[in-house]
XYZ file of C-alpha atoms in Angstrom:
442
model
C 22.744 19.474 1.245
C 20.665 18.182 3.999
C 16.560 17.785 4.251
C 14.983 20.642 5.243
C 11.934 19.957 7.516
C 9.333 22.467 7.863
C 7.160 23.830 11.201
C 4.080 22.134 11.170
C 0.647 21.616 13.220
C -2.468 19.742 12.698
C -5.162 19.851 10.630
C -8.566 19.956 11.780
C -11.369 17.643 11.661
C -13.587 19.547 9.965
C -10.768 20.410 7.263
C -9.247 16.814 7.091
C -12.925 15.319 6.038
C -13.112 18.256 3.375
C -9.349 17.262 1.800
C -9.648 14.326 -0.075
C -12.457 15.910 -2.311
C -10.254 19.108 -2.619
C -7.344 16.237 -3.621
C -9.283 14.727 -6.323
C -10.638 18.244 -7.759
C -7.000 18.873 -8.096
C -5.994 15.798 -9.889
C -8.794 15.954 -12.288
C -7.156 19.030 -13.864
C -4.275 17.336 -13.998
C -2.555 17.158 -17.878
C -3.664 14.161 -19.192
C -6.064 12.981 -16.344
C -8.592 10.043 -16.102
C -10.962 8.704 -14.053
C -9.986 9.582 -10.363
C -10.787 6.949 -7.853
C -11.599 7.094 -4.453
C -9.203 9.282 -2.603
C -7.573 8.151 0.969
C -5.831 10.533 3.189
C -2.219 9.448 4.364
C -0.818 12.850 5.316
C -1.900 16.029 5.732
C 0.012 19.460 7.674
C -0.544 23.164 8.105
C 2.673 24.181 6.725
C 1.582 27.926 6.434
C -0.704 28.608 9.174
C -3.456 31.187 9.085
C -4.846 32.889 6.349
C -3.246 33.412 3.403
C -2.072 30.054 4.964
C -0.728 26.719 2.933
C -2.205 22.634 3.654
C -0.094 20.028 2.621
C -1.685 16.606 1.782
C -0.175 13.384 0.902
C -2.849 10.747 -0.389
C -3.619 7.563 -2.072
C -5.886 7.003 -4.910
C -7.314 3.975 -6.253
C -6.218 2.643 -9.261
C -3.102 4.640 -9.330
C -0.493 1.731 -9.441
C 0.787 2.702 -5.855
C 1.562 6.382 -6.488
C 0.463 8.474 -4.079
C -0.715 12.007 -4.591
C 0.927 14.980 -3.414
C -0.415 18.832 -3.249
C -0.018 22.022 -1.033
C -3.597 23.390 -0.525
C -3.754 27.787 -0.571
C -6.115 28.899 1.517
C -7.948 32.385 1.828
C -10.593 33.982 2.977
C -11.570 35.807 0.064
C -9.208 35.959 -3.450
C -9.748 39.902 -3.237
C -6.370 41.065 -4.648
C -4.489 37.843 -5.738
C -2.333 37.961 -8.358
C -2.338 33.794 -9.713
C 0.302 32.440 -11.726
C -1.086 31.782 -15.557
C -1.864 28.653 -16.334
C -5.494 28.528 -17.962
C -7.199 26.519 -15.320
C -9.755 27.832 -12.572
C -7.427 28.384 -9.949
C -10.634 27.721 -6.861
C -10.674 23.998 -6.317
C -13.401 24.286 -3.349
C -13.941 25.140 -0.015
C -12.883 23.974 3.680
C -13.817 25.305 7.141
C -10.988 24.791 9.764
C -10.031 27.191 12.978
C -9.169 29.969 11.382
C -12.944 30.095 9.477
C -14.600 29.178 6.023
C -11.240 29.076 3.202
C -11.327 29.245 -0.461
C -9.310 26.647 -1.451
C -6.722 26.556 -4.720
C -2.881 24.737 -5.830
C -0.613 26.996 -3.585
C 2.083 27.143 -5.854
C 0.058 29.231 -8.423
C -0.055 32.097 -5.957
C 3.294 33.810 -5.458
C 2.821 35.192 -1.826
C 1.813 31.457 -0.700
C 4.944 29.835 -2.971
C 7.149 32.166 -1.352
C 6.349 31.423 2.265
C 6.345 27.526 1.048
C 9.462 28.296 -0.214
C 10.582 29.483 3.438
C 9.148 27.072 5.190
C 11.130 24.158 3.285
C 14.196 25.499 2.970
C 14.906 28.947 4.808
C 14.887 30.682 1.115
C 13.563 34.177 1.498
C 12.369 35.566 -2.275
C 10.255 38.412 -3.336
C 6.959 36.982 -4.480
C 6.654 39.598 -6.941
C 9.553 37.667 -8.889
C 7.632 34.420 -8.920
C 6.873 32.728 -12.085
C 6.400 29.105 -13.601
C 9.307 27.206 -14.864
C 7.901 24.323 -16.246
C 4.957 22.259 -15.606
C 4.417 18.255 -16.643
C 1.545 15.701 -15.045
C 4.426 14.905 -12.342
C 5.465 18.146 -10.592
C 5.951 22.150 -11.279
C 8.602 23.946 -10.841
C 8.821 27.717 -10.111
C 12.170 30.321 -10.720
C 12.298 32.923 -7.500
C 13.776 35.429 -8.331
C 15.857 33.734 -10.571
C 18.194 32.650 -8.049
C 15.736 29.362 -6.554
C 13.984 26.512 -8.498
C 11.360 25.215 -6.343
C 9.993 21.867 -7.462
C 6.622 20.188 -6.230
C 5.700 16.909 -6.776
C 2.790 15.935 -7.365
C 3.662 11.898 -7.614
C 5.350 10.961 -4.522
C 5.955 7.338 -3.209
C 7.471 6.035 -0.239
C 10.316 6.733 0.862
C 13.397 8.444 -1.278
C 12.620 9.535 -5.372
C 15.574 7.618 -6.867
C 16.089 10.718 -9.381
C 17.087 12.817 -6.069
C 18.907 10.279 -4.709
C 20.763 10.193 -8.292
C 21.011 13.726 -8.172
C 22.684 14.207 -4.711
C 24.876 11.684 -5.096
C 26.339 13.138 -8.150
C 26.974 16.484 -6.529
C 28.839 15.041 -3.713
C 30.870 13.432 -6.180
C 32.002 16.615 -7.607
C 29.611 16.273 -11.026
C 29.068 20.496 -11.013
C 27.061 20.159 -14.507
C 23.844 19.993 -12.277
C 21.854 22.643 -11.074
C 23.138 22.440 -7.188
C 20.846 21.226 -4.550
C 19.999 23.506 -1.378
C 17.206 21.928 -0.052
C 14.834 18.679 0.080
C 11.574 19.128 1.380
C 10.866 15.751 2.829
C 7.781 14.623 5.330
C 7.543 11.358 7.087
C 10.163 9.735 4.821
C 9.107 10.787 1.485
C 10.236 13.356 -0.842
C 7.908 16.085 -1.501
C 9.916 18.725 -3.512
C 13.254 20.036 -4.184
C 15.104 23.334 -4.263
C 18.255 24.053 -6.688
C 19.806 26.617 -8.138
C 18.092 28.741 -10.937
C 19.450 28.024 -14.167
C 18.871 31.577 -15.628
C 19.531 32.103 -19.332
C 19.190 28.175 -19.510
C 18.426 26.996 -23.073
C 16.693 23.650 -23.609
C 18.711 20.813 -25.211
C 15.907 19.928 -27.939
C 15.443 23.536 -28.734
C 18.831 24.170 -29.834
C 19.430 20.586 -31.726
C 15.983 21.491 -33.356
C 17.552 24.773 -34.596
C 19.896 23.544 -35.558
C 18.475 21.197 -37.492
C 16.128 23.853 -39.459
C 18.294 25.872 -40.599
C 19.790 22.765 -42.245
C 16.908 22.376 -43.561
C 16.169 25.919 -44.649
C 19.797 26.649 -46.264
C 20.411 22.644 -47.908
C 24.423 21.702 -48.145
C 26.430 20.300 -45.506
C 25.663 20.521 -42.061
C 29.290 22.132 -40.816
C 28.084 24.505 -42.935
C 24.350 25.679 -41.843
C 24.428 29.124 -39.581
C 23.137 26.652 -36.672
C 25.694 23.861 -36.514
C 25.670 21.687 -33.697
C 28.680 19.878 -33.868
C 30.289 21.665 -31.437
C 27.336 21.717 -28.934
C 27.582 17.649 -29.803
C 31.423 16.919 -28.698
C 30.797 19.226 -25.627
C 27.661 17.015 -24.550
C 29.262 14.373 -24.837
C 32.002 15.113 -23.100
C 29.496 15.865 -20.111
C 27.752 12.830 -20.380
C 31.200 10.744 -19.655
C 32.008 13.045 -16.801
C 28.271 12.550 -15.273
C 29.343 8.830 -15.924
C 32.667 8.766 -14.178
C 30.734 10.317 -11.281
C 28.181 8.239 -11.279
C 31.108 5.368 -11.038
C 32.812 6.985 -8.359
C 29.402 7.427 -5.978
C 28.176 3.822 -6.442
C 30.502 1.599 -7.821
C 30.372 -0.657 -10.498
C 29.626 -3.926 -11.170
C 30.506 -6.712 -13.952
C 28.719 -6.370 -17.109
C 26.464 -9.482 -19.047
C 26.148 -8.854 -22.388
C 23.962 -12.078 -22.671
C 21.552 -10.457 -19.975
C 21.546 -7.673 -21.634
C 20.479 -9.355 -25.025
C 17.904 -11.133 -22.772
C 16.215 -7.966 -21.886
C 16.177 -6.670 -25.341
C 14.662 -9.161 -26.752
C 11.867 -9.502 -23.689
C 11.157 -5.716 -24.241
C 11.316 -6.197 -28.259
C 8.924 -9.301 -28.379
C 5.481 -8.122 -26.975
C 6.269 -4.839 -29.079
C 7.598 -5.576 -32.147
C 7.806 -9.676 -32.299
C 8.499 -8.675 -36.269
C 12.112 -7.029 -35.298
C 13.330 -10.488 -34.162
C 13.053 -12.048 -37.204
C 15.003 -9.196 -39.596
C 18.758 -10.683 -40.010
C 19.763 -7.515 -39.032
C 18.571 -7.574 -36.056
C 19.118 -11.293 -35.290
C 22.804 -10.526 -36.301
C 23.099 -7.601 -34.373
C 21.777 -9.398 -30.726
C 24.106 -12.690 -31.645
C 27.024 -10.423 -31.748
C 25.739 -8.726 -28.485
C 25.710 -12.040 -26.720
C 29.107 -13.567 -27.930
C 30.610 -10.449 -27.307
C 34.095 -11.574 -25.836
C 35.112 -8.429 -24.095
C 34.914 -6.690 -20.783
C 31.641 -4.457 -19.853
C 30.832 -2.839 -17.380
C 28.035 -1.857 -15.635
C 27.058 1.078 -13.765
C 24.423 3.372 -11.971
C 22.862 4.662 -15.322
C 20.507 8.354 -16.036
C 17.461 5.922 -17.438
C 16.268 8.289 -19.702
C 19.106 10.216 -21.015
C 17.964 12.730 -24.169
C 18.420 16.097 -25.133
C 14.772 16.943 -23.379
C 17.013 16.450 -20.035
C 19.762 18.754 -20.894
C 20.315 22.377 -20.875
C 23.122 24.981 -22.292
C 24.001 27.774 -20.538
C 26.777 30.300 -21.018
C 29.133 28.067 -18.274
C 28.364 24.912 -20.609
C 26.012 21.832 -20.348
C 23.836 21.109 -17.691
C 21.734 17.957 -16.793
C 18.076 19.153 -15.708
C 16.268 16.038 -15.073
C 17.044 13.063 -13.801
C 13.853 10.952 -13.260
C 13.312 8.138 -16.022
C 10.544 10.011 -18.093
C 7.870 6.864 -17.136
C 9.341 4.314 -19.216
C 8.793 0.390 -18.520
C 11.642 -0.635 -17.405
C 14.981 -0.638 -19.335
C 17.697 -3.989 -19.903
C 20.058 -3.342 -17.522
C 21.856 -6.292 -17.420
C 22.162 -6.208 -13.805
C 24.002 -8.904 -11.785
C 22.808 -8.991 -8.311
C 24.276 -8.499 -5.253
C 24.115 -11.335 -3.149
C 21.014 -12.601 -2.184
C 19.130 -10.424 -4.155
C 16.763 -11.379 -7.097
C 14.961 -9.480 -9.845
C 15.996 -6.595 -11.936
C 16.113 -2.744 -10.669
C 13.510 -0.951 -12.613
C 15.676 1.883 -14.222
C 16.840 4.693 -13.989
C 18.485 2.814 -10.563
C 19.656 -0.053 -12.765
C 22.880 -0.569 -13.095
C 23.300 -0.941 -17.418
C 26.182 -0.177 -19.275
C 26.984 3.296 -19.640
C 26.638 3.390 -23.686
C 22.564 2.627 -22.884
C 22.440 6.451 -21.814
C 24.877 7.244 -24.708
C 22.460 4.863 -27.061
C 19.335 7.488 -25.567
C 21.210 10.332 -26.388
C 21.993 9.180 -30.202
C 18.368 7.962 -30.756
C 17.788 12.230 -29.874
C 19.360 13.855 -32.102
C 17.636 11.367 -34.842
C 14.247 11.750 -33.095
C 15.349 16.011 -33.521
C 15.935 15.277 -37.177
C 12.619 13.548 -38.385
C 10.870 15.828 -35.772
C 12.402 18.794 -37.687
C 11.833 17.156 -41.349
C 7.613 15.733 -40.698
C 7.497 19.575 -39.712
C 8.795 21.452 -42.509
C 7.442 19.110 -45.220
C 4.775 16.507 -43.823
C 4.176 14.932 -47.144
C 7.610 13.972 -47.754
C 8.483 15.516 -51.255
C 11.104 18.287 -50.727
C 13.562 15.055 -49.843
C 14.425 15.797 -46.703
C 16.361 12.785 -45.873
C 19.339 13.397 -47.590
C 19.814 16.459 -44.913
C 18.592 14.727 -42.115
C 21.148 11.570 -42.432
C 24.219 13.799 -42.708
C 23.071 15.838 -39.679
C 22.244 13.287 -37.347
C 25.742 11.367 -38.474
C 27.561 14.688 -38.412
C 26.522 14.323 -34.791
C 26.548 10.886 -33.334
C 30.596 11.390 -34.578
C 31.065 14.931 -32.358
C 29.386 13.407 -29.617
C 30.682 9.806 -29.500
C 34.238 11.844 -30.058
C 33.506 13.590 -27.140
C 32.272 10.887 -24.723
C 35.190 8.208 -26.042
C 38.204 11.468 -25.485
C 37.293 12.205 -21.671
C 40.350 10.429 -19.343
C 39.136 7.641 -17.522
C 35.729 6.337 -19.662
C 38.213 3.571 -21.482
C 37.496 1.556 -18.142
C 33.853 1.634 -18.464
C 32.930 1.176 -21.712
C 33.987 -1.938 -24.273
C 37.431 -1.994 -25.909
C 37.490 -1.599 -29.688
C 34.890 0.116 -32.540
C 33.152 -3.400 -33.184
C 32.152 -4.034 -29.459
C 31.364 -0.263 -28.639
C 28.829 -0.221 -31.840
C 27.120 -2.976 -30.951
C 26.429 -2.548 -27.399
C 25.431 1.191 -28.896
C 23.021 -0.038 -31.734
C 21.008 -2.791 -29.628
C 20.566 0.053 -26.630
C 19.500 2.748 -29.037
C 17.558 0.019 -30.900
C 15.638 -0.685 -27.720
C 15.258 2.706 -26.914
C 13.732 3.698 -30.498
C 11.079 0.820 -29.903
C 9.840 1.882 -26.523
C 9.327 5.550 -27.901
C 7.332 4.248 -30.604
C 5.449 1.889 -28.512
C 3.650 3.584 -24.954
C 2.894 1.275 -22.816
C -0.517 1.425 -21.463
C-alpha cells in the first residue's frame, strides 16, 4: 500500500477568510463538544473543484492539547436534490464565496455524490454513490462502506506527521497479519494522515455484541455457560488465538526488546496512586506488585495494540478481525519500556513497547466489563443474583482464550515461562487497565 495523493489547487481569498468559522461550526456539533476556541488555518485545498465541489481544511484550535482539526468542506450552489447521509444534525454549516460563486457549505462525507468523488480523488476507488452509507461515527473520525467493497475513513483529529494506529496497521499487513481489514489507500497531505481506505468488512459482527449475547442468554436460561444457546467459548479460544498471531507479527515488524518487570510495577503504581491511592494499601494488591517486581524470569517486550478489547474486534464468516487500532484516548499505559540509546522518557502507548500479556490483560478485563454490563442491565437492583452466572462466564472465558493465546507456535518466546509468572504479569496489567476505565481522566 502506498499514499495516495490527491489533485489539488488553491483556495481563494475570499473562501480561506470564510473557513475557519465554517471549521468551528463543524466542531461544535461534534459528539461530546465544548467550548471551541479560536480557530487558525494551517491547510486548506480544493480537492473537488467546482460545484458540487469538496474543500479540505486542516486547522488548529486553541485549547485543543495540540490536535489539530481536520474536515472536507461540500460545497453547492443550492441543496436542490441532495440526498444527505442520516445523522440528525443540520447538515448546512454556512456559507463561502470563492471563484466558482456564493456555496452552501456542509461535512462532505454526509453527501454520497461528494464522498464518492473524495473517495476518487484519494485513492483511485470508483463507487456508486447510491451505495453510500455510514459505518460508524465517534468524536475522532467517520467511516463510510461503498458499496460494500471500500471503508473510507476521515479523521477529524489529525496531528503531525504519521497516526501511529496506521503506522501499526501497515506494518502488520506487510508482516503477513491477514486478520485486518487490508489497506488500499492513505490519504495523506503535507505529511499528515488525513484518512484511510480498507477493505469493507461486510457481514462484520462487532466483538462486544456477540460476547454481550452471549452473555444474556446466560442470563436468560441460568446453568452453566457451555451450556447457554449463545456460548462463547469457542469465539474465546479463536480470539485468542488471533491476538498471539497479531503479536508474533507485531514481533516480527519491530522487534523486541528486554522486558523490566520492576518498570513495569513502577508505572502501575504511578497510574494507580493519583487514582486510587486506596489500592496500594490492600495486601492483595501490595502482594501482587512485590511479586511483579521480584519476578525472576525472562519478559519481553514488544510493539503492543494499547487498547486491546472486544470493542476493537470483529467476527466474520473467515474468522476474527482487528478493526481498530488507535489507543481509544487513554493516558498513557506502563510499558515498561527500556530505551534505545540515547533516548529518554516513556512512549505514550499504543507505540509503547509493554509486554504482550498487557493487551491480553485488556482483553480479559472485556469480557468481565461484557458480564457486569450484561448483569446492571437485566437486573439493576441486584436481586435476581446475577453473579453467580456472571463469574462462571467470564472464567469459562479467560480459560478458552488464554488456551488459545498460550497454544499458538512461537508466543512461548514472548511471554513469561510458567502459570505463576504469566498470572501475575496478567493480573497487575488487567488491574491497571480496570482502574483507568473506572477513572477518565479529565
Amino acid at each position: 500500500m502506498t499514499p495516495s495523493g490527491t489533485e489539488v489547487r488553491a483556495v481563494s481569498a475570499a473562501a480561506r477568510a470564510a473557513l475557519p468559522e465554517l471549521v468551528a461550526t463543524f466542531l461544535a456539533r461534534r459528539p461530546g463538544a465544548t467550548d471551541v476556541g479560536a480557530v487558525h488555518l494551517l491547510d486548506a485545498e480544493v480537492v473537488v473543484p467546482g460545484r458540487p465541489g469538496v474543500i479540505d481544511v486542516v486547522a488548529r484550535v486553541e485549547g485543543a492539547d495540540g490536535r489539530l482539526a481536520h474536515v472536507a468542506l461540500g460545497v453547492r450552489a443550492s441543496l436542490e436534490e441532495v440526498r444527505f447521509l442520516p445523522d440528525g444534525d443540520e447538515p448546512v454549516l454556512g456559507t463561502l464565496t470563492d471563484d466558482d460563486g456564493p456555496a452552501l457549505v456542509f461535512e462532505a462525507t454526509r453527501d454520497p455524490e461528494l464522498a464518492a468523488m473524495l473517495l476518487e480523488q484519494v485513492s483511485g476507488e470508483s463507487v456508486d454513490a447510491a451505495l453510500v452509507r455510514p459505518l460508524h461515527e465517534d468524536s475522532g473520525s467517520i467511516t463510510l462502506a461503498m458499496e460494500d467493497r471500500v471503508a473510507f475513513t476521515a479523521f477529524h483529529d489529525v496531528v503531525d506527521g504519521p497516526r501511529p494506529e496506521i503506522e501499526l496497521l501497515r506494518a502488520l499487513d506487510d508482516a503477513g497479519f491477514n486478520h485486518l481489514a487490508a489497506p488500499l489507500a492513505v490519504w495523506r497531505r503535507a505529511g499528515r494522515d488525513l484518512g484511510l481506505v480498507q477493505e469493507c468488512l461486510s457481514g462484520a459482527s462487532s466483538g462486544y455484541a456477540l460476547a454481550l449475547t452471549s452473555v444474556r442468554d446466560l442470563y436468560a436460561a441460568g446453568g452453566p455457560p457451555e451450556l447457554a444457546g449463545g456460548d462463547f467459548g469457542a469465539e474465546a479460544h479463536r480470539l485468542g488465538t488471533m491476538a498471539a498471531r497479531m503479536h508474533l507479527s507485531l514481533d516480527k515488524a519491530f522487534g523486541r526488546r528486554p522486558g523490566n518487570v520492576g518498570r513495569w510495577a513502577e508505572d502501575i503504581e504511578a497510574i494507580l496512586r493519583p487514582r486510587r491511592p486506596h489500592l496500594l494499601e490492600r495486601p492483595d494488591i501490595e502482594e501482587l506488585l512485590s511479586q511483579l517486581r521480584t519476578l525472576q524470569v525472562p519478559s519481553q517486550a514488544i510493539r503492543t495494540h494499547g487498547d486491546f478489547h472486544l470493542g476493537r474486534t470483529c467476527r466474520t464468516e473467515q474468522g476474527w478481525y482487528v478493526v481498530d487500532f488507535s489507543n481509544g484516548g487513554l493516558p498513557v499505559a506502563p510499558s515498561g519500556v527500556v530505551p534505545d540509546e540515547g533516548a529518554s522518557g516513556t512512549e505514550p502507548a499504543p507505540l509503547a513497547f509493554r509486554s504482550p500479556l498487557a493487551d491480553v490483560a485488556d482483553m480479559l478485563w472485556s469480557l468481565a466489563h461484557v458480564a457486569k454490563t450484561a448483569a446492571d442491565e437485566r437486573d439493576p437492583s441486584g436481586r435476581d443474583g446475577l453473579v453467580e452466572l456472571a463469574d462462571a462466564w467470564v472464567a469459562r472465558n479467560r480459560r478458552a482464550l488464554l488456551a488459545g493465546y498460550l497454544g499458538v507456535p512461537g508466543i512461548s518466546g514472548l511471554v513469561p515461562p510458567g502459570r505463576d509468572a504469566l498470572r501475575v504479569v496478567t493480573d497487575s496489567f488487567e488491574l491497571v487497565r480496570r482502574v483507568l476505565h473506572e477513572t477518565p481522566v479529565a
